[in-house]
PDB file of C-alpha atoms in Angstrom:
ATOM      1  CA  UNK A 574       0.000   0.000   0.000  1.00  0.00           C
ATOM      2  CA  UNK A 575       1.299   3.442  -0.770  1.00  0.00           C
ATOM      3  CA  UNK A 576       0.561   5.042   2.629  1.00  0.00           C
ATOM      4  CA  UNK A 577       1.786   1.946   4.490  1.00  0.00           C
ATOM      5  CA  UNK A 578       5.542   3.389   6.184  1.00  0.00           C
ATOM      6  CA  UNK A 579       6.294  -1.065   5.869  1.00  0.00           C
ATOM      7  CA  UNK A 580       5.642  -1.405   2.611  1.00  0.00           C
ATOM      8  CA  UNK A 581       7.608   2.136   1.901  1.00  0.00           C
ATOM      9  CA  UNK A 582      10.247   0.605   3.566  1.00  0.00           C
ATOM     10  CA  UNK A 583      10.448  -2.481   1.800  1.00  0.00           C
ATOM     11  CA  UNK A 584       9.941  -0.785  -1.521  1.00  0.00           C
ATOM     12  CA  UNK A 585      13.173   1.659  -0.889  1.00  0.00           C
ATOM     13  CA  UNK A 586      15.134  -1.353   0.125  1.00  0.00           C
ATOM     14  CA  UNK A 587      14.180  -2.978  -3.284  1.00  0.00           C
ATOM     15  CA  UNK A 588      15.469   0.410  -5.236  1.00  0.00           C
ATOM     16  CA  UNK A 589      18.799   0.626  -2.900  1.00  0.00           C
ATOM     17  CA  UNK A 590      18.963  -3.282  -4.269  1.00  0.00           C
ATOM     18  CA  UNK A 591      18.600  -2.373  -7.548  1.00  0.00           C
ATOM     19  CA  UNK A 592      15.894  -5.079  -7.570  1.00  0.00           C
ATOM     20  CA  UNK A 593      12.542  -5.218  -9.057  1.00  0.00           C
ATOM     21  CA  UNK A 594       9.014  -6.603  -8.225  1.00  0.00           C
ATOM     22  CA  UNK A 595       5.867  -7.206  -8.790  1.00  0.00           C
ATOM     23  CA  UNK A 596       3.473  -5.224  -6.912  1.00  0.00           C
ATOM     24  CA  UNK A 597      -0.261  -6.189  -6.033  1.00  0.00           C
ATOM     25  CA  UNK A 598      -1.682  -3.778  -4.279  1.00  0.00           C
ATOM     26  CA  UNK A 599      -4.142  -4.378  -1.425  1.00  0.00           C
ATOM     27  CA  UNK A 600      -5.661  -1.143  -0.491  1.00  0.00           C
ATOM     28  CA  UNK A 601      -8.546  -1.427   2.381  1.00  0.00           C
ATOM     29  CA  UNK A 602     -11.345  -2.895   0.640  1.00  0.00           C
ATOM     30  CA  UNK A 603      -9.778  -4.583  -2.061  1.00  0.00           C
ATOM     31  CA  UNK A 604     -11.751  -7.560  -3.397  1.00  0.00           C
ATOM     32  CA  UNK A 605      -8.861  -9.194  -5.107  1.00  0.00           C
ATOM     33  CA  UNK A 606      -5.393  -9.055  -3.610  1.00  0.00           C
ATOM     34  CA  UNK A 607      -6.016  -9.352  -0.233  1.00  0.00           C
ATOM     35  CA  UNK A 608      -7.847 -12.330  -0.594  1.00  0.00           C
ATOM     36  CA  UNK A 609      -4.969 -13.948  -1.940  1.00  0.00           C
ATOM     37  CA  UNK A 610      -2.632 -12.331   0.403  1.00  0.00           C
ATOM     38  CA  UNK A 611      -4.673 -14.499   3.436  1.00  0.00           C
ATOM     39  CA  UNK A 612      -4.873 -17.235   1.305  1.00  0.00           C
ATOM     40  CA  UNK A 613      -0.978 -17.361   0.536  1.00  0.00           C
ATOM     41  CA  UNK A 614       0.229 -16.846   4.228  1.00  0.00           C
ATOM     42  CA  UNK A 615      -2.862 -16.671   6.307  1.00  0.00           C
ATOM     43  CA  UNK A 616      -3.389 -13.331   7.391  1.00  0.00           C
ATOM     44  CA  UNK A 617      -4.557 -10.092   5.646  1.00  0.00           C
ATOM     45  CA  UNK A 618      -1.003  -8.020   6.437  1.00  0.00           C
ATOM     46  CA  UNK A 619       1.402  -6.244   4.918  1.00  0.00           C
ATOM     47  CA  UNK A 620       3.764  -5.899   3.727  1.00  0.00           C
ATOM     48  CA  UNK A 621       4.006 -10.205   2.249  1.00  0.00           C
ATOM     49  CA  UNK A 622       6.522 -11.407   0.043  1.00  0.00           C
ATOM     50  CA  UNK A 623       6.257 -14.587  -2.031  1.00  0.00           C
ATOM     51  CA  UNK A 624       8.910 -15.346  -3.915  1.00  0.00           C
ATOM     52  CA  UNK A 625       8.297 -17.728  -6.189  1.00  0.00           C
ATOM     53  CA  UNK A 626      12.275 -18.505  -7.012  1.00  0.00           C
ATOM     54  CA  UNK A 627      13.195 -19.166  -3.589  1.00  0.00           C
ATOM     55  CA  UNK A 628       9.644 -20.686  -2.230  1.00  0.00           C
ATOM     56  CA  UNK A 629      10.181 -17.837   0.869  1.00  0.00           C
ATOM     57  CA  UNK A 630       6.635 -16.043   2.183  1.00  0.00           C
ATOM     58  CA  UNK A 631       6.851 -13.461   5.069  1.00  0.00           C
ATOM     59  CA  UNK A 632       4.919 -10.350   6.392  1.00  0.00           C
ATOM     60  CA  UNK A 633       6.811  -8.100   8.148  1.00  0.00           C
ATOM     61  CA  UNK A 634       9.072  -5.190   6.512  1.00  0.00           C
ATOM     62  CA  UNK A 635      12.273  -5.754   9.225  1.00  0.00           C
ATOM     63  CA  UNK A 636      12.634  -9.217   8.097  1.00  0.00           C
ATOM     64  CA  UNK A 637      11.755  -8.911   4.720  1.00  0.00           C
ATOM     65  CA  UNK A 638      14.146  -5.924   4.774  1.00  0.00           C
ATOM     66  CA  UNK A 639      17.024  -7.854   6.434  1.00  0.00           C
ATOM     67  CA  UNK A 640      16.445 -11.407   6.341  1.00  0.00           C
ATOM     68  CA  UNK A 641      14.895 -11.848   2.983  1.00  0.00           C
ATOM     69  CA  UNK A 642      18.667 -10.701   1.193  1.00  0.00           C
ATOM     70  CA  UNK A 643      21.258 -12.220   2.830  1.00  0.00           C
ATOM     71  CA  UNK A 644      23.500 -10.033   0.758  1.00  0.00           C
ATOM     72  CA  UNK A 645      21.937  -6.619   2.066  1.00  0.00           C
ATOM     73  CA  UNK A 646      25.840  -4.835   0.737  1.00  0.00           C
ATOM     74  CA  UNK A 647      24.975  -1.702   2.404  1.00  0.00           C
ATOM     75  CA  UNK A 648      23.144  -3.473   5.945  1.00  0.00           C
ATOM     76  CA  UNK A 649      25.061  -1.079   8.870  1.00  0.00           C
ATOM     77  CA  UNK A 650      26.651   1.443   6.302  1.00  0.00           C
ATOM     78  CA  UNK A 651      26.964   4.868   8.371  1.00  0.00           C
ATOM     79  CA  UNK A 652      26.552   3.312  11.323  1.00  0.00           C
ATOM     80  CA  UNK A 653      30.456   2.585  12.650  1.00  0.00           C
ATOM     81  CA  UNK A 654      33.792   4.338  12.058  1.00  0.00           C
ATOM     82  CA  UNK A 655      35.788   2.915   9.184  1.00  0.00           C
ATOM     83  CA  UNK A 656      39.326   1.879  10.384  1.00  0.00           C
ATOM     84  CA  UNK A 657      40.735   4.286   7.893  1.00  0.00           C
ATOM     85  CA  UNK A 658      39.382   7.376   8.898  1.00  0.00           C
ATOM     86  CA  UNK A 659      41.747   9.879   9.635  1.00  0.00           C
ATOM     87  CA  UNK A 660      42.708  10.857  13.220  1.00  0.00           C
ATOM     88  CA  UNK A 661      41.821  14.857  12.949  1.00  0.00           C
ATOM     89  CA  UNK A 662      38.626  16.380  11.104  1.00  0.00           C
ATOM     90  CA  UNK A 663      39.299  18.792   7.928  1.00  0.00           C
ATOM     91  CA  UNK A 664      40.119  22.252   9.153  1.00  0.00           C
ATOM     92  CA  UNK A 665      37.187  23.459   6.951  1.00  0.00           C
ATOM     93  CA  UNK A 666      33.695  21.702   7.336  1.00  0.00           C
ATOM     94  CA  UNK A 667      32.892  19.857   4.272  1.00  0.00           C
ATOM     95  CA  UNK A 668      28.978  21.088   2.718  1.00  0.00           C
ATOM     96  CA  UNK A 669      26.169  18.749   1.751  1.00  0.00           C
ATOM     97  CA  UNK A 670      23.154  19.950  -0.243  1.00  0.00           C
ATOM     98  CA  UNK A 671      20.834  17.119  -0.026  1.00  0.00           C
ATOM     99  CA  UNK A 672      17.398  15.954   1.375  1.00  0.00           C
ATOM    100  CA  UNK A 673      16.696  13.267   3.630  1.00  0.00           C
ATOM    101  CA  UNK A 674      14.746  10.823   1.952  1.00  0.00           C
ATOM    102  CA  UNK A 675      17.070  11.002  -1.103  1.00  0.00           C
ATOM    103  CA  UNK A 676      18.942   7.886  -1.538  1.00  0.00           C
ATOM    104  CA  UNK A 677      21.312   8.644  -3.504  1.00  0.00           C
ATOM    105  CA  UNK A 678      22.125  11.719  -1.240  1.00  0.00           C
ATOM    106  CA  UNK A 679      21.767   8.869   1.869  1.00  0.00           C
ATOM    107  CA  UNK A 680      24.761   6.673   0.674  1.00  0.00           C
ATOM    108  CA  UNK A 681      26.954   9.905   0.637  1.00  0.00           C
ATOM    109  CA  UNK A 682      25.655  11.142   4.206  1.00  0.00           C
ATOM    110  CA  UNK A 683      26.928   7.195   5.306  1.00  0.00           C
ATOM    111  CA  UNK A 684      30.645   8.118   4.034  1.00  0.00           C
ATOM    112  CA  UNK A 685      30.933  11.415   5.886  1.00  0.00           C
ATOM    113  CA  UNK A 686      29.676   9.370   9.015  1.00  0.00           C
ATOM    114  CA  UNK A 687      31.822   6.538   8.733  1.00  0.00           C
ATOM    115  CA  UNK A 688      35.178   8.680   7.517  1.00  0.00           C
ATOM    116  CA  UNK A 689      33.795  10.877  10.396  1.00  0.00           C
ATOM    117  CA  UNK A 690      33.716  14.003   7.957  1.00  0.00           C
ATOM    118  CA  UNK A 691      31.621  16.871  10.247  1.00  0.00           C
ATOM    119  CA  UNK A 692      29.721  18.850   7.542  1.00  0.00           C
ATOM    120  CA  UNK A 693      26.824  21.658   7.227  1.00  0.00           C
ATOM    121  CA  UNK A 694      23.848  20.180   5.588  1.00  0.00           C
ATOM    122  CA  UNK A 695      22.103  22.455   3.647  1.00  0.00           C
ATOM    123  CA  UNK A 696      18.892  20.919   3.205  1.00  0.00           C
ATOM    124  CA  UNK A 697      17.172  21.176  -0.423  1.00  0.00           C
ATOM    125  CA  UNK A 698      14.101  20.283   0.079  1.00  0.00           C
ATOM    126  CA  UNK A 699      11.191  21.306  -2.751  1.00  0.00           C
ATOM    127  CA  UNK A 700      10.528  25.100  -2.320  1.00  0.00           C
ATOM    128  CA  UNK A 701      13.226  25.331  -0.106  1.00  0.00           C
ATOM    129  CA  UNK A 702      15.628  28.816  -0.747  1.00  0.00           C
ATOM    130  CA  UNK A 703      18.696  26.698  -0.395  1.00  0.00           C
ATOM    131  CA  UNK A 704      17.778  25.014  -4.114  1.00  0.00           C
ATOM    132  CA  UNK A 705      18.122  28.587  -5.133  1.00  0.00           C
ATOM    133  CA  UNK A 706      21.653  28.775  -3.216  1.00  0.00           C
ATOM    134  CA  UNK A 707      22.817  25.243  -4.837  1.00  0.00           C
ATOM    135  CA  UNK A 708      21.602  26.598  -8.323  1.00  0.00           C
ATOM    136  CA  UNK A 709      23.388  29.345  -8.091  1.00  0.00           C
ATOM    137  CA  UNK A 710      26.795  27.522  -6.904  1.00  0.00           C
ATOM    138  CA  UNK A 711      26.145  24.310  -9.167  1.00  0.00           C
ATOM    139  CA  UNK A 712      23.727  25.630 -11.857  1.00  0.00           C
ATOM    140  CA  UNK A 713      21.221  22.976 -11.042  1.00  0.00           C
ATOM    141  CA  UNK A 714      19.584  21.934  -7.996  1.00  0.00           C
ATOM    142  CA  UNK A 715      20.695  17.782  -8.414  1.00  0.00           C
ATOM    143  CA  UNK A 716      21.488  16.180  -4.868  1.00  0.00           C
ATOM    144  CA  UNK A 717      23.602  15.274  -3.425  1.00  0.00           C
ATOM    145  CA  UNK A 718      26.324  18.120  -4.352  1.00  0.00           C
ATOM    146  CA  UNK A 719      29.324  18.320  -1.723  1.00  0.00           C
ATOM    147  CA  UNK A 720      31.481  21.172  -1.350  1.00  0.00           C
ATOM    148  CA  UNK A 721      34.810  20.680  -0.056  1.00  0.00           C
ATOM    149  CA  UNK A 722      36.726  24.444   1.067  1.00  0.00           C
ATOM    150  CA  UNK A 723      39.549  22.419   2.321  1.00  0.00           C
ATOM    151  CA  UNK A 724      40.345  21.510  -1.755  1.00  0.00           C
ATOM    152  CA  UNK A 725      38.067  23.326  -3.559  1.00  0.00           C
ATOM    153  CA  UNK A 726      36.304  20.645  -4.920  1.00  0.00           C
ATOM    154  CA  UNK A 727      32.196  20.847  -5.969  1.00  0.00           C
ATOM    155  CA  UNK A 728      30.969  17.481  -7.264  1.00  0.00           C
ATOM    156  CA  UNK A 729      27.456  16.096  -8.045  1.00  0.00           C
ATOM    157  CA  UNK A 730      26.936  12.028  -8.112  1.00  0.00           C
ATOM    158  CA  UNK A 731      26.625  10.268  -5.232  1.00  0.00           C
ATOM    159  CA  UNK A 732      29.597   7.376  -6.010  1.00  0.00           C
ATOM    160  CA  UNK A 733      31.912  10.201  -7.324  1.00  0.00           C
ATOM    161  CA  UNK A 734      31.586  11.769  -4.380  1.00  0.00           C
ATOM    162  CA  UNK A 735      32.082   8.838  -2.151  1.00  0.00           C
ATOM    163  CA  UNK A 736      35.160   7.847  -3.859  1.00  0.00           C
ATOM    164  CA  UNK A 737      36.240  11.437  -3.594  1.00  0.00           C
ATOM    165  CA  UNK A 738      35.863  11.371   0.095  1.00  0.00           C
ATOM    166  CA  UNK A 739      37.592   7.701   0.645  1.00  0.00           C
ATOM    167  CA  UNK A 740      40.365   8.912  -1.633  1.00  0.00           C
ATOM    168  CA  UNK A 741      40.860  12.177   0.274  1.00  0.00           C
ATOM    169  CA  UNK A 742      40.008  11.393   3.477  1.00  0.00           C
ATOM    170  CA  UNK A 743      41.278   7.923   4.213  1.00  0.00           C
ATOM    171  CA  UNK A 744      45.064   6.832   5.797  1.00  0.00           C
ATOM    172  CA  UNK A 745      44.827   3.587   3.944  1.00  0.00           C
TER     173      UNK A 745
END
């Protein structure tokens, strides 16, 4: 369901996955999908996967999110320090234009955490004056865009950036 927060979260882990899906939507009062849904595991609740390749069925977006995909690459990304993370911060603070439920802007906003990289988030958020501000600097308003005053760098693209920031900030 669209306003569901589990299903959201199961369909952002599916686009951080790069994976795709079929989709049958049970919205209250639906006369088709649900009834399969109960059928299939039991229960009317949602999120439920069935994956037909694998024979797995399970409601629940936590597990689905983290048991489902063994492989989950980025599963406690931003979370710890990596060991090569330099011993001092930057003298300058690095800038981030982004918005939080971006995901490419996420993945960048997990480097600076685990290279321990203290920035200033300028948030860019639709309507926001800061889009103007990033324009002006970047002449377009794509997220994430980092700013680095300690080498003068301005970069768009979330991987460029993140292999900008391992390369430059990293004593391995």
């Amino acid at each position: 369901m669209e306003a569901c927060p589990f299903c959201r979260r199961v369909r952002e882990a599916l686009t951080e996955l790069d994976l795709s899906a079929e989709l049958y939507l049970c919205p209250k009062g639906s006369r088709v999908h649900r009834a399969f849904v109960k059928a299939s595991g039991g229960k009317e609740q949602f999120p439920f996967l069935l994956d037909p390749n694998t024979g797995v069925s399970m409601y629940e977006s936590s597990p689905l999110v983290t048991g489902w995909v063994p492989t989950i690459i980025r599963a406690g990304r931003g979370m710890s320090l990596w060991n090569g993370a330099l011993p001092d911060p930057p003298q300058n603070l690095l800038e981030l234009y982004s918005y939080e439920n971006n995901q490419f802007a996420r993945l960048v906003r997990e480097a600076l955490c685990e290279l321990e990289l203290p920035y200033i988030l300028w948030n860019t958020g639709k309507g926001s004056l800061n889009c103007s501000k990033l324009k002006q600097i970047s002449g377009s308003t794509q997220v994430p865009y980092l700013v680095d005053p300690n080498t003068g760098i301005q970069m768009a693209e979330s991987l460029d950036i993140i292999r900008y920031l391992f390369a430059n900030y990293n004593s391995n």
